[in-house]
XYZ file of C-alpha atoms in Angstrom:
229
model
C 10.091 10.035 16.526
C 10.544 6.131 16.862
C 13.551 4.660 17.798
C 15.494 3.509 14.700
C 16.280 -0.202 14.403
C 16.581 -2.088 11.185
C 13.766 -4.865 11.225
C 14.955 -8.216 10.159
C 12.841 -10.244 7.455
C 11.409 -7.202 6.058
C 11.376 -5.223 2.629
C 9.307 -2.225 1.678
C 7.352 -1.430 -1.477
C 7.149 2.150 -2.697
C 5.226 2.765 -6.177
C 6.186 6.132 -7.410
C 5.221 8.048 -10.095
C 6.870 11.498 -10.651
C 7.693 11.558 -7.076
C 11.440 12.830 -7.187
C 10.700 15.668 -4.749
C 9.170 13.771 -1.957
C 10.966 10.359 -2.513
C 14.458 10.956 -0.926
C 12.912 11.978 2.340
C 10.518 9.075 2.408
C 13.507 6.745 1.378
C 15.673 7.989 4.483
C 12.799 7.761 6.854
C 11.957 4.177 5.828
C 15.667 3.356 5.839
C 15.598 3.673 9.676
C 13.586 0.576 9.788
C 14.291 -1.361 6.379
C 17.718 -1.741 4.822
C 18.118 0.392 1.975
C 18.726 -2.163 -0.590
C 15.383 -4.055 0.600
C 13.522 -0.777 -0.022
C 11.833 -1.579 -3.633
C 10.845 1.586 -5.346
C 8.788 1.016 -8.673
C 9.214 4.028 -11.081
C 5.995 3.578 -12.819
C 6.945 5.514 -16.104
C 7.691 8.896 -14.376
C 8.762 11.896 -16.487
C 10.903 13.385 -13.672
C 14.103 11.786 -12.105
C 12.288 9.437 -9.673
C 14.314 6.681 -10.962
C 17.715 8.518 -10.457
C 16.669 9.603 -7.013
C 15.686 6.329 -5.766
C 18.830 4.931 -7.148
C 21.133 7.575 -5.561
C 19.266 6.917 -2.180
C 20.282 3.253 -2.155
C 16.972 1.744 -3.133
C 16.532 -1.273 -5.312
C 14.530 0.230 -8.341
C 12.275 -1.608 -10.719
C 11.491 0.719 -13.769
C 8.355 0.542 -15.915
C 8.923 2.143 -19.207
C 5.498 3.625 -19.429
C 3.004 4.469 -16.681
C 0.820 1.267 -15.980
C -0.926 2.478 -12.911
C -0.476 1.655 -9.000
C -1.672 -1.849 -9.123
C 0.740 -2.617 -11.601
C 3.768 -1.129 -9.640
C 2.507 -2.974 -6.485
C 2.595 -6.251 -8.352
C 6.080 -5.742 -9.777
C 7.252 -4.450 -6.407
C 5.780 -7.487 -4.507
C 7.543 -9.877 -7.180
C 10.999 -8.031 -6.613
C 10.555 -8.007 -3.039
C 10.042 -11.876 -3.026
C 12.987 -12.214 -4.812
C 15.057 -10.404 -2.327
C 14.128 -13.300 0.038
C 12.339 -11.491 2.971
C 9.178 -12.839 4.639
C 7.282 -9.468 4.797
C 6.789 -6.264 2.820
C 5.630 -2.836 4.082
C 3.681 -1.152 1.279
C 3.595 2.815 1.480
C 3.246 5.769 -0.956
C 6.137 7.842 -2.257
C 4.455 11.252 -1.680
C 4.894 11.301 2.443
C 1.169 10.586 3.155
C 2.375 7.441 5.087
C 4.570 8.129 8.152
C 7.246 5.551 8.341
C 7.914 5.797 11.879
C 4.634 3.744 12.092
C 6.318 0.706 10.402
C 7.388 -0.768 13.954
C 3.553 -0.641 14.813
C 2.617 -2.657 11.753
C 5.262 -5.281 12.629
C 4.245 -5.283 16.212
C 0.482 -5.790 15.316
C 1.698 -8.544 12.789
C 3.371 -10.446 15.475
C 0.690 -10.065 18.113
C -1.786 -11.671 15.677
C 0.099 -13.603 13.149
C -1.687 -11.876 10.461
C -1.044 -12.262 6.751
C -1.782 -8.579 6.056
C -2.078 -5.682 8.421
C -3.980 -2.865 7.047
C -3.470 0.934 8.332
C -6.745 2.340 9.693
C -7.145 6.035 9.309
C -10.503 6.356 10.396
C -9.504 6.159 14.167
C -7.668 9.575 13.803
C -9.721 10.958 11.056
C -10.431 14.533 12.193
C -8.818 16.191 9.275
C -10.242 13.688 6.734
C -12.505 15.419 3.997
C -16.077 14.162 4.915
C -16.723 12.823 1.429
C -13.591 10.772 1.453
C -14.651 9.627 4.978
C -18.040 8.532 3.876
C -16.550 6.867 0.922
C -14.030 4.919 2.899
C -16.983 3.639 5.178
C -19.128 2.243 2.358
C -16.213 0.713 0.239
C -14.855 -0.767 3.338
C -18.187 -2.295 4.169
C -18.525 -3.852 0.672
C -14.768 -5.082 0.666
C -15.105 -6.744 4.098
C -18.403 -8.314 3.065
C -16.690 -9.806 0.049
C -13.416 -10.780 1.852
C -14.983 -12.351 4.939
C -12.876 -10.271 7.039
C -13.675 -6.954 8.705
C -11.259 -4.123 7.468
C -12.247 -0.701 8.650
C -10.194 1.198 5.980
C -9.892 -0.899 3.196
C -8.866 1.906 0.825
C -5.611 2.487 2.821
C -2.483 1.765 0.918
C -0.347 1.491 4.072
C -0.170 -1.869 4.748
C 2.323 -5.110 5.757
C 1.878 -8.170 3.717
C 3.222 -11.917 4.296
C 4.756 -12.376 0.969
C 4.207 -16.241 1.056
C 0.428 -15.760 1.342
C 0.301 -13.491 -1.544
C 2.081 -16.105 -3.925
C -1.306 -18.212 -3.491
C -3.128 -16.194 -5.771
C -2.825 -13.846 -8.559
C -3.604 -10.246 -8.456
C -4.664 -8.770 -11.804
C -5.941 -5.063 -11.252
C -3.611 -2.486 -12.378
C -4.964 0.801 -10.739
C -6.025 1.862 -7.553
C -8.556 -1.103 -6.950
C -5.827 -3.249 -6.280
C -6.046 -2.390 -2.716
C -9.302 -3.681 -2.586
C -8.473 -6.975 -4.486
C -5.554 -7.748 -2.293
C -7.903 -7.696 0.778
C -10.477 -9.746 -0.892
C -8.148 -12.470 -2.449
C -6.220 -12.685 0.840
C -9.286 -13.134 2.900
C -10.545 -15.776 0.520
C -7.443 -17.716 0.537
C -7.834 -18.149 4.240
C -5.512 -15.322 5.296
C -5.765 -13.493 8.560
C -6.142 -9.735 8.312
C -5.619 -7.343 11.241
C -5.573 -3.433 11.426
C -3.622 -0.936 13.001
C -4.330 2.739 13.745
C -2.327 5.287 11.504
C -2.387 9.171 11.239
C -3.878 10.757 8.513
C -1.543 13.168 6.715
C -2.531 15.472 3.988
C 0.286 17.866 2.199
C 0.927 19.408 -1.007
C 1.049 16.265 -2.695
C -1.093 15.818 -6.079
C -3.501 12.962 -5.883
C -3.898 11.049 -9.146
C -7.408 9.416 -8.102
C -10.101 10.282 -10.560
C -13.422 9.749 -8.435
C -15.559 8.957 -11.273
C -13.284 6.640 -13.322
C -11.681 5.063 -10.249
C -14.944 4.386 -8.671
C -15.990 2.654 -11.856
C -13.059 0.506 -11.640
C -13.899 -0.302 -8.090
C -17.288 -1.459 -9.086
C -15.932 -3.722 -12.112
C -13.566 -5.254 -9.850
C -16.344 -6.027 -7.180
C -18.295 -7.548 -10.006
C -15.373 -9.637 -11.121
C -14.699 -10.887 -7.674
C -17.612 -13.205 -7.825
C -15.919 -15.256 -10.352
C -12.675 -15.633 -8.353
């Protein structure tokens, strides 16, 4: 387990939808590196106790009255993180798929490279990743890397560190899972430096809200629209 040290100039953004069961543990582990009041949980229209659980855990809570999608939650979370006055935000999921003990590795990689964005790379340790997901990641990452003008090995990984000032230079417009690709494309086109850091692949009993057909269609529409950004 990584040594516990609160990192200065860092906030966290956690999009959450019906995540009350996993969220307390995630917040507690993130709080070893990020001050609790700088952990921004976006309750994206949950039907469970996500909002109350996050508040009791000491996090800053942003509430969407109705479910708007992960992209919308990330946009709201980044906006709130910017208001908290920190220079960087670490984005991670509420279901425990991202290991908070790896937060220092993201910070170290950013300081080493002076990157505007550090994206986690599961493909270095992908032995337990389903083959179809692995193949899809290779294809989508190649497309996103080409559009961004930056090589990003695992573009669909939502575990990432961002420099908030860089992300104020352009709008983010997508509302669902395609935001993870949009962030990379827009950051690269705005002249941002993008680095990667190896992270572990974790699969538990969490429920995925990704629809392979619908979300692939959204990704393709985002790619088409990106030619006009």
